[in-house]
mmCIF file of C-alpha atoms in Angstrom:
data_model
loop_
_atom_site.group_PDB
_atom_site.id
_atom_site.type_symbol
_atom_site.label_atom_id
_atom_site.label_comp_id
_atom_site.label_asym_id
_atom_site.label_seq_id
_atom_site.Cartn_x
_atom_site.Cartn_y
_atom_site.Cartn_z
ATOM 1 C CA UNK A 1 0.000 0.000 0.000
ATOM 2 C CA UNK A 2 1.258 3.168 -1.046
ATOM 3 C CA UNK A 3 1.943 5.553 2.193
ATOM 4 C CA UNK A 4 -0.229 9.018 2.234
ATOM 5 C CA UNK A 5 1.567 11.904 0.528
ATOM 6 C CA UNK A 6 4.333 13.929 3.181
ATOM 7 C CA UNK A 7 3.049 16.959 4.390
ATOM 8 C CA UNK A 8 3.723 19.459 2.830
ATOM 9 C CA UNK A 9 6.484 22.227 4.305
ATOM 10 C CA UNK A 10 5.111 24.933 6.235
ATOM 11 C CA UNK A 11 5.461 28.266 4.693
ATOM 12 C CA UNK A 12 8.198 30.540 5.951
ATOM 13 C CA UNK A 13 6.653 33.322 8.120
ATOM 14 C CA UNK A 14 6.189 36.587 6.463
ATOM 15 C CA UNK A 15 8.525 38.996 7.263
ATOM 16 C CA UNK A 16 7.650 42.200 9.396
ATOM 17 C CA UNK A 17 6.798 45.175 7.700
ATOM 18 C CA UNK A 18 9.182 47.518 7.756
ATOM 19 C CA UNK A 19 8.834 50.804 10.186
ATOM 20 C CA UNK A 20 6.370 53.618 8.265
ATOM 21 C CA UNK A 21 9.634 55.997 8.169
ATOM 22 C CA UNK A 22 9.303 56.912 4.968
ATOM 23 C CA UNK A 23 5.277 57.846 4.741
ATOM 24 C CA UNK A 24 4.912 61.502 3.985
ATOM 25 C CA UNK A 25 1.831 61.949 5.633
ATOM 26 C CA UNK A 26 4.064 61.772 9.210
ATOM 27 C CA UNK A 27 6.380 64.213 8.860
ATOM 28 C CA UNK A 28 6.101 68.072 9.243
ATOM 29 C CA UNK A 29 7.746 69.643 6.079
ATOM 30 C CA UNK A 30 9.263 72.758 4.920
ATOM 31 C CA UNK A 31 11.234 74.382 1.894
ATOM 32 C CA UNK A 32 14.978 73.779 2.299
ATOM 33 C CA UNK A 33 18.121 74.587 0.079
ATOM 34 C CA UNK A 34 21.642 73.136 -0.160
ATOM 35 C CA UNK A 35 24.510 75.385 -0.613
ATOM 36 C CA UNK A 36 28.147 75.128 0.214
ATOM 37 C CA UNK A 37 29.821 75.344 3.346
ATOM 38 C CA UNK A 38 31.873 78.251 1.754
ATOM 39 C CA UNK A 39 31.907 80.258 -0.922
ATOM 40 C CA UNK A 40 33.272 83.372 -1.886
ATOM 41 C CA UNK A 41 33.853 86.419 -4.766
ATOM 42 C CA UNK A 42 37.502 86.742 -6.020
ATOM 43 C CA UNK A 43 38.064 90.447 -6.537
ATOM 44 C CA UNK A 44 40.133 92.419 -8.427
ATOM 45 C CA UNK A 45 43.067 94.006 -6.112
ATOM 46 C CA UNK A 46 44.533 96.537 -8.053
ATOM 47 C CA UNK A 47 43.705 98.110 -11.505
ATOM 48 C CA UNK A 48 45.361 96.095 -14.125
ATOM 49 C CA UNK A 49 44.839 93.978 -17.647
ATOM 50 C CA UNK A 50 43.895 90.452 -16.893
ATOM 51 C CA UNK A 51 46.367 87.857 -18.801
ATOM 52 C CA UNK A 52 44.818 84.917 -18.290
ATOM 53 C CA UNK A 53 41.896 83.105 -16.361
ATOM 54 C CA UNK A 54 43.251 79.314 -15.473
ATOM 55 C CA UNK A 55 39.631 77.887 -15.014
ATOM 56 C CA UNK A 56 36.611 77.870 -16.736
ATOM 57 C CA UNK A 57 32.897 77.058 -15.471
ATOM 58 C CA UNK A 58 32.302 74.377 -13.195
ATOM 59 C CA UNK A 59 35.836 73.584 -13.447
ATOM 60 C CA UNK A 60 37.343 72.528 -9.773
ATOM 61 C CA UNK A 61 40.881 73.733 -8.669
ATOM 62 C CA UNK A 62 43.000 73.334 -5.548
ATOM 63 C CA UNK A 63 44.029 75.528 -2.896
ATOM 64 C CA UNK A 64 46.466 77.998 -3.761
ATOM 65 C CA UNK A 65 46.373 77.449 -7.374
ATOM 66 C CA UNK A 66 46.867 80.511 -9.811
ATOM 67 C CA UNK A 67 42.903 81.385 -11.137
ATOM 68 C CA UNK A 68 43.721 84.827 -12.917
ATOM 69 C CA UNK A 69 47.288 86.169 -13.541
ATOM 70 C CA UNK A 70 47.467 90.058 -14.373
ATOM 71 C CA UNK A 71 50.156 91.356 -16.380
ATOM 72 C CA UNK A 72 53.048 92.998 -14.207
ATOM 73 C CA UNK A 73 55.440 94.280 -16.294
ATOM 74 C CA UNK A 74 54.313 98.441 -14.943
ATOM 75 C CA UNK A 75 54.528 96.736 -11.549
ATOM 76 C CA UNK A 76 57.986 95.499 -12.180
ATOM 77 C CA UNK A 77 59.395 98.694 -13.446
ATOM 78 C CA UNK A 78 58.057 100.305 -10.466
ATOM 79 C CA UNK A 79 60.291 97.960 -8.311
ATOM 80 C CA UNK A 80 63.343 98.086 -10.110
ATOM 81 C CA UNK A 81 62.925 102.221 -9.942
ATOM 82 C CA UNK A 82 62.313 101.596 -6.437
ATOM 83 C CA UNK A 83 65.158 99.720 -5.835
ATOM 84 C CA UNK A 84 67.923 102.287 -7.762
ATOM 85 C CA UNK A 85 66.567 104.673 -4.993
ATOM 86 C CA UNK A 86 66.705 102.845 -2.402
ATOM 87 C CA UNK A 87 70.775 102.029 -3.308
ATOM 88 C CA UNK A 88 71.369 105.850 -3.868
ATOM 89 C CA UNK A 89 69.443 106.462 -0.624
ATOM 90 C CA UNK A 90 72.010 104.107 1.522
ATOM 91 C CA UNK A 91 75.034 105.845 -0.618
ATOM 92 C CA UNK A 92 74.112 109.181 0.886
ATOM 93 C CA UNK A 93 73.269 107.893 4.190
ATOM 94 C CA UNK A 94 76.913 106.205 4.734
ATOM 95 C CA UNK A 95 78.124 109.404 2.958
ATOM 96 C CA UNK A 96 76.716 111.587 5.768
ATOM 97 C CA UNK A 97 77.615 109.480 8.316
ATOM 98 C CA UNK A 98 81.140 109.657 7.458
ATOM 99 C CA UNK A 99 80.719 113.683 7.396
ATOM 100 C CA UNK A 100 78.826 113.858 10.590
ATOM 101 C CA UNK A 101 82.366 111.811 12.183
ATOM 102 C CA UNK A 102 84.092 114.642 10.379
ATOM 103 C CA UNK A 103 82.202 117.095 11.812
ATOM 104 C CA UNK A 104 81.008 118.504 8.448
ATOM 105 C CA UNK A 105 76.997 117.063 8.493
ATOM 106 C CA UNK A 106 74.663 117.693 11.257
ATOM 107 C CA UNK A 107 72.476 115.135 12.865
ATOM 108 C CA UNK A 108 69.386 116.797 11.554
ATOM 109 C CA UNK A 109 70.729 115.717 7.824
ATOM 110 C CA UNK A 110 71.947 111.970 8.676
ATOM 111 C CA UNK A 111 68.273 111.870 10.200
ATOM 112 C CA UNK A 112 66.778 112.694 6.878
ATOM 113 C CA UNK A 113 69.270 110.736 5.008
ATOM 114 C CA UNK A 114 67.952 107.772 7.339
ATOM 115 C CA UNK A 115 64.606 108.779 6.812
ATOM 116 C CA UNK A 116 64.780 108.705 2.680
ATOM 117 C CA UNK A 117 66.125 105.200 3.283
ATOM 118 C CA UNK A 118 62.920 104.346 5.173
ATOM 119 C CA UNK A 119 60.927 105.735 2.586
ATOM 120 C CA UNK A 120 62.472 104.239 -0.646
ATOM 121 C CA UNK A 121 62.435 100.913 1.007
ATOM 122 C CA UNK A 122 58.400 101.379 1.820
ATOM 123 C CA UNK A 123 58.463 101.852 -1.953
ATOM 124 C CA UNK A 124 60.063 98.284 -2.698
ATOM 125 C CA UNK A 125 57.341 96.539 -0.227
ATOM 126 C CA UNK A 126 54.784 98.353 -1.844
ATOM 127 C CA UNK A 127 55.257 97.549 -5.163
ATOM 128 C CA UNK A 128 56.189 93.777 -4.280
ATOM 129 C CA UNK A 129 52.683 93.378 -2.288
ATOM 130 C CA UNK A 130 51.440 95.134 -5.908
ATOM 131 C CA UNK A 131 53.213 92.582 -7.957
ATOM 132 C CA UNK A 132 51.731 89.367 -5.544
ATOM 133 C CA UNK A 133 48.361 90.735 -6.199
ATOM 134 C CA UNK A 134 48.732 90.301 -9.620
ATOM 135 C CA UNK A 135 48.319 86.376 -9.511
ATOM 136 C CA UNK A 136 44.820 85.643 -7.517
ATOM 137 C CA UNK A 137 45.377 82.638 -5.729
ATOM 138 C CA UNK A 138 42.689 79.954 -4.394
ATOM 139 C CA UNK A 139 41.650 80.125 -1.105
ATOM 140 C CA UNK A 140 40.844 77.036 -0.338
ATOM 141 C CA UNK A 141 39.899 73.598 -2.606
ATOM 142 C CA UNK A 142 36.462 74.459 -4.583
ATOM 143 C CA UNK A 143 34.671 74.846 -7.804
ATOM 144 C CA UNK A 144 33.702 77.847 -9.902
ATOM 145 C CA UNK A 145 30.097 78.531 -10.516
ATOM 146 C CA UNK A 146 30.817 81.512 -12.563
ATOM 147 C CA UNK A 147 33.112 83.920 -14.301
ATOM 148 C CA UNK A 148 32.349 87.327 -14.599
ATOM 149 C CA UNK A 149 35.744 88.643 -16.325
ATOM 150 C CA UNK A 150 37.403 87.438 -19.472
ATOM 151 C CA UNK A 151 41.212 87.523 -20.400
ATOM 152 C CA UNK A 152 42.815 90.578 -21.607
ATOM 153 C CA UNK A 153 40.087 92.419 -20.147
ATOM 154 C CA UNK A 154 40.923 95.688 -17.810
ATOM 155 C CA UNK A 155 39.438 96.017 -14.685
ATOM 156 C CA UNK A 156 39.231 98.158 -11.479
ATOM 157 C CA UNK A 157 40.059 97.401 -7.422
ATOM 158 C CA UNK A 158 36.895 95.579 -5.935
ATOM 159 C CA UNK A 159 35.840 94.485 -9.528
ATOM 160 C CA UNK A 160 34.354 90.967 -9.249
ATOM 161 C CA UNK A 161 36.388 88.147 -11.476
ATOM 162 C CA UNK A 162 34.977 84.714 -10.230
ATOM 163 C CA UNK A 163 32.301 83.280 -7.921
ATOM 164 C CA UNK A 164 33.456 80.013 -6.307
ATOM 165 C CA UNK A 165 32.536 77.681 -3.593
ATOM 166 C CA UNK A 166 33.817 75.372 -1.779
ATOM 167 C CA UNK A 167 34.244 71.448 -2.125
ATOM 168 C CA UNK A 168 33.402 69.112 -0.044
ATOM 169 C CA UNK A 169 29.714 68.160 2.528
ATOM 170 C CA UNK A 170 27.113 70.720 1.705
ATOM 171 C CA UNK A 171 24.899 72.082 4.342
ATOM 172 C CA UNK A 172 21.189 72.098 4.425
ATOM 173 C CA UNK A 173 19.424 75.440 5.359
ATOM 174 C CA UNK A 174 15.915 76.094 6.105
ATOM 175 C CA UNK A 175 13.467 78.499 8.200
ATOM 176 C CA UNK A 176 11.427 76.638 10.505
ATOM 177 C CA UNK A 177 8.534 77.909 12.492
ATOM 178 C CA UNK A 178 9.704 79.433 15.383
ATOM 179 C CA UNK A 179 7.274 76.420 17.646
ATOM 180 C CA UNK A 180 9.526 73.805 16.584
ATOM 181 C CA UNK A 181 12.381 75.265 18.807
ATOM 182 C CA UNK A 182 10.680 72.824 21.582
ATOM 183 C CA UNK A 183 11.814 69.920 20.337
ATOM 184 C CA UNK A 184 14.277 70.695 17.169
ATOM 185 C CA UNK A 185 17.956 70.174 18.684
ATOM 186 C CA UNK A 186 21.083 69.765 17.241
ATOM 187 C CA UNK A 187 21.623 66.433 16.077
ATOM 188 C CA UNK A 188 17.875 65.995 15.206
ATOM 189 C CA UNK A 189 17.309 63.817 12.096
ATOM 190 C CA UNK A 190 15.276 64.739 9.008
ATOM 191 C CA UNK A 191 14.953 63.954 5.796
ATOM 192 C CA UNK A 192 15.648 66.112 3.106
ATOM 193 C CA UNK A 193 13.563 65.461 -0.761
ATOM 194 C CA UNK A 194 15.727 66.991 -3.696
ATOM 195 C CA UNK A 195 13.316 68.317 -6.574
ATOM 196 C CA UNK A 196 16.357 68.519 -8.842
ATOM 197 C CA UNK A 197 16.982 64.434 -8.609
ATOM 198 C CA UNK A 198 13.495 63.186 -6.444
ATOM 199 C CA UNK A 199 15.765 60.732 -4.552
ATOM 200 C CA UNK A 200 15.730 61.578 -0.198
ATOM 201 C CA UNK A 201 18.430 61.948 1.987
ATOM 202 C CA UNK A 202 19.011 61.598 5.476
ATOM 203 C CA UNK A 203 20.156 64.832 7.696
ATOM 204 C CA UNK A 204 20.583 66.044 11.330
ATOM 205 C CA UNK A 205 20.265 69.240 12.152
ATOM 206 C CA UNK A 206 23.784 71.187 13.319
ATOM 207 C CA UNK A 207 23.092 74.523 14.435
ATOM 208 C CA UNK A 208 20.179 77.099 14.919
ATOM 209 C CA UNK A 209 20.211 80.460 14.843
ATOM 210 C CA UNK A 210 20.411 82.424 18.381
ATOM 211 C CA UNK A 211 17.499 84.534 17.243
ATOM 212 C CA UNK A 212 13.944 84.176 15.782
ATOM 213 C CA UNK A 213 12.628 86.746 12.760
ATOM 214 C CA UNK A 214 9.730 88.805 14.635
ATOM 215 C CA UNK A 215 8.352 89.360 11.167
ATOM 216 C CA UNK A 216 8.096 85.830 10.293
ATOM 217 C CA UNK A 217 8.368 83.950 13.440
ATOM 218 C CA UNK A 218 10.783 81.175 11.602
ATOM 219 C CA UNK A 219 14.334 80.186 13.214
ATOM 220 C CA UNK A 220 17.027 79.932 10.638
ATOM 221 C CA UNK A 221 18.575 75.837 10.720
ATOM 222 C CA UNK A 222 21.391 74.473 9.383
ATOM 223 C CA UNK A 223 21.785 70.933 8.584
ATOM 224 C CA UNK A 224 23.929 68.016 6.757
ATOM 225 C CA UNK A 225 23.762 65.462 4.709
ATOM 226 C CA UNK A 226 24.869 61.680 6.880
ATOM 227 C CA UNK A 227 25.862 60.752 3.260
ATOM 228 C CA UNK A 228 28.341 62.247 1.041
ATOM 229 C CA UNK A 229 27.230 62.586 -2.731
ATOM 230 C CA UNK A 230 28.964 64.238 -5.084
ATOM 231 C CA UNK A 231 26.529 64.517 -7.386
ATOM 232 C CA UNK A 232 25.149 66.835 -5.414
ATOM 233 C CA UNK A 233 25.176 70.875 -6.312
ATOM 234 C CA UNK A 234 25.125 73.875 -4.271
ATOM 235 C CA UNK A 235 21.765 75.954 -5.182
ATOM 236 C CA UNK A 236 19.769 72.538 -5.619
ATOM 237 C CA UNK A 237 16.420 72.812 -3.330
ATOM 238 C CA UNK A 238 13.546 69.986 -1.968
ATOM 239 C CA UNK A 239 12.088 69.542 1.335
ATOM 240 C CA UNK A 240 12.944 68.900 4.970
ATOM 241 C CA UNK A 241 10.634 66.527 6.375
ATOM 242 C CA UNK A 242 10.835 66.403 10.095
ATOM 243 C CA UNK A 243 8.879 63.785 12.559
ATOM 244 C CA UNK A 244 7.201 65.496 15.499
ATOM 245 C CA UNK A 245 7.885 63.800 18.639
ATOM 246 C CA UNK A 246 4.663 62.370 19.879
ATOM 247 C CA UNK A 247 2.897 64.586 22.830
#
């Protein structure tokens, strides 16, 4: 006689659901933006004819690199000029010295011999600080996000050249309603939906501003990203979506 049929194996258990974290409908939200954690103008130093700009837009650089280079060569002249005075300066000062020991300069002419030596060396610092400013150097590691001078261009002191910022995390920053303050802490999580890509990332909170806008009764918060990605850009916006803490 044939035997009955095994049982058959008991289905697995289903697994748990997973926590609701990512329903909408739970979290508080607001507008937030991503920008760097620096960024900066470069401005023109000096008046002068721009030789060359080393970068182009969106192109990254290191710190200290060379961005725009100015020609020199008025600066230069200046300092060698500077420098024949300054020798002839020293030549009379020695040559009054040795009169004063002879009795035949008084001290109120070494003093001004001394004092043209002062002077003519000022000259040679100032046109050396003039000839550094002629190559704008990186401040720190970054990218450019625009350029708002071209080569062989002339420009004026305090004339923008390039708008950069700087590599590495980004920050989040939003303006929450001032009533969140009771439970929004540094180190609170959040989640923060980019329009740009519609992917989410996680974010804690990092600072708050000391002082809430009367007008708007919103504190300013600053945030980062737990993850880095690089694909990332400053000026890319979403939403924050915080969880209240249950009452």
């Amino acid at each position: 006689a044939t035997g009955a049929p095994a049982a058959a194996a008991p289905a697995p258990p289903e697994a748990a659901p997973a926590p609701a974290v990512e329903e909408e409908g739970s979290f508080s939200e607001v507008r937030a933006l991503l920008a760097a954690h620096k960024e900066t103008v470069l401005s023109s130093r000096i008046q002068g004819t721009i030789t060359s700009i080393a970068v182009t837009h969106g192109a990254s650089f290191a710190k200290d690199k060379v961005l725009v280079s100015f020609d020199r060569d008025e600066q230069t002249a200046r300092l060698a000029m500077a420098e024949s005075e300054l020798a002839a300066a020293r030549e009379t000062h020695q040559a009054k010295l040795r009169m004063q020991g002879l009795q035949q300069a008084s001290e109120v002419e070494v003093a001004l011999a001394a004092s043209a030596v002062s002077k003519a060396q000022a000259q040679i610092n100032l046109y050396r600080a003039q000839i550094e400013q002629c190559a704008i150097k990186a401040p720190f590691k970054g990218r450019v996000v625009k350029l708002e001078a071209k080569p062989f261009q002339t420009v004026q002191p305090g004339q923008p050249l390039l708008e950069i910022v700087a590599a590495g995390p980004l920050v989040v920053r939003l303006n929450a309603p001032a009533a969140w303050l009771q439970w929004v802490k540094p180190g609170t999580l959040f989640w923060f939906r980019i329009d740009e890509t519609g992917k989410r990332h996680q974010a804690e909170v990092t600072a708050l501003n000391g002082r809430v806008d009367a007008v708007s009764q919103t504190v300013e918060i600053e945030g980062r990203l737990l993850a880095e990605t690089p694909a990332l850009l400053p000026g890319m916006s979403g939403t924050a979506l915080f969880r209240q803490p249950a009452r």
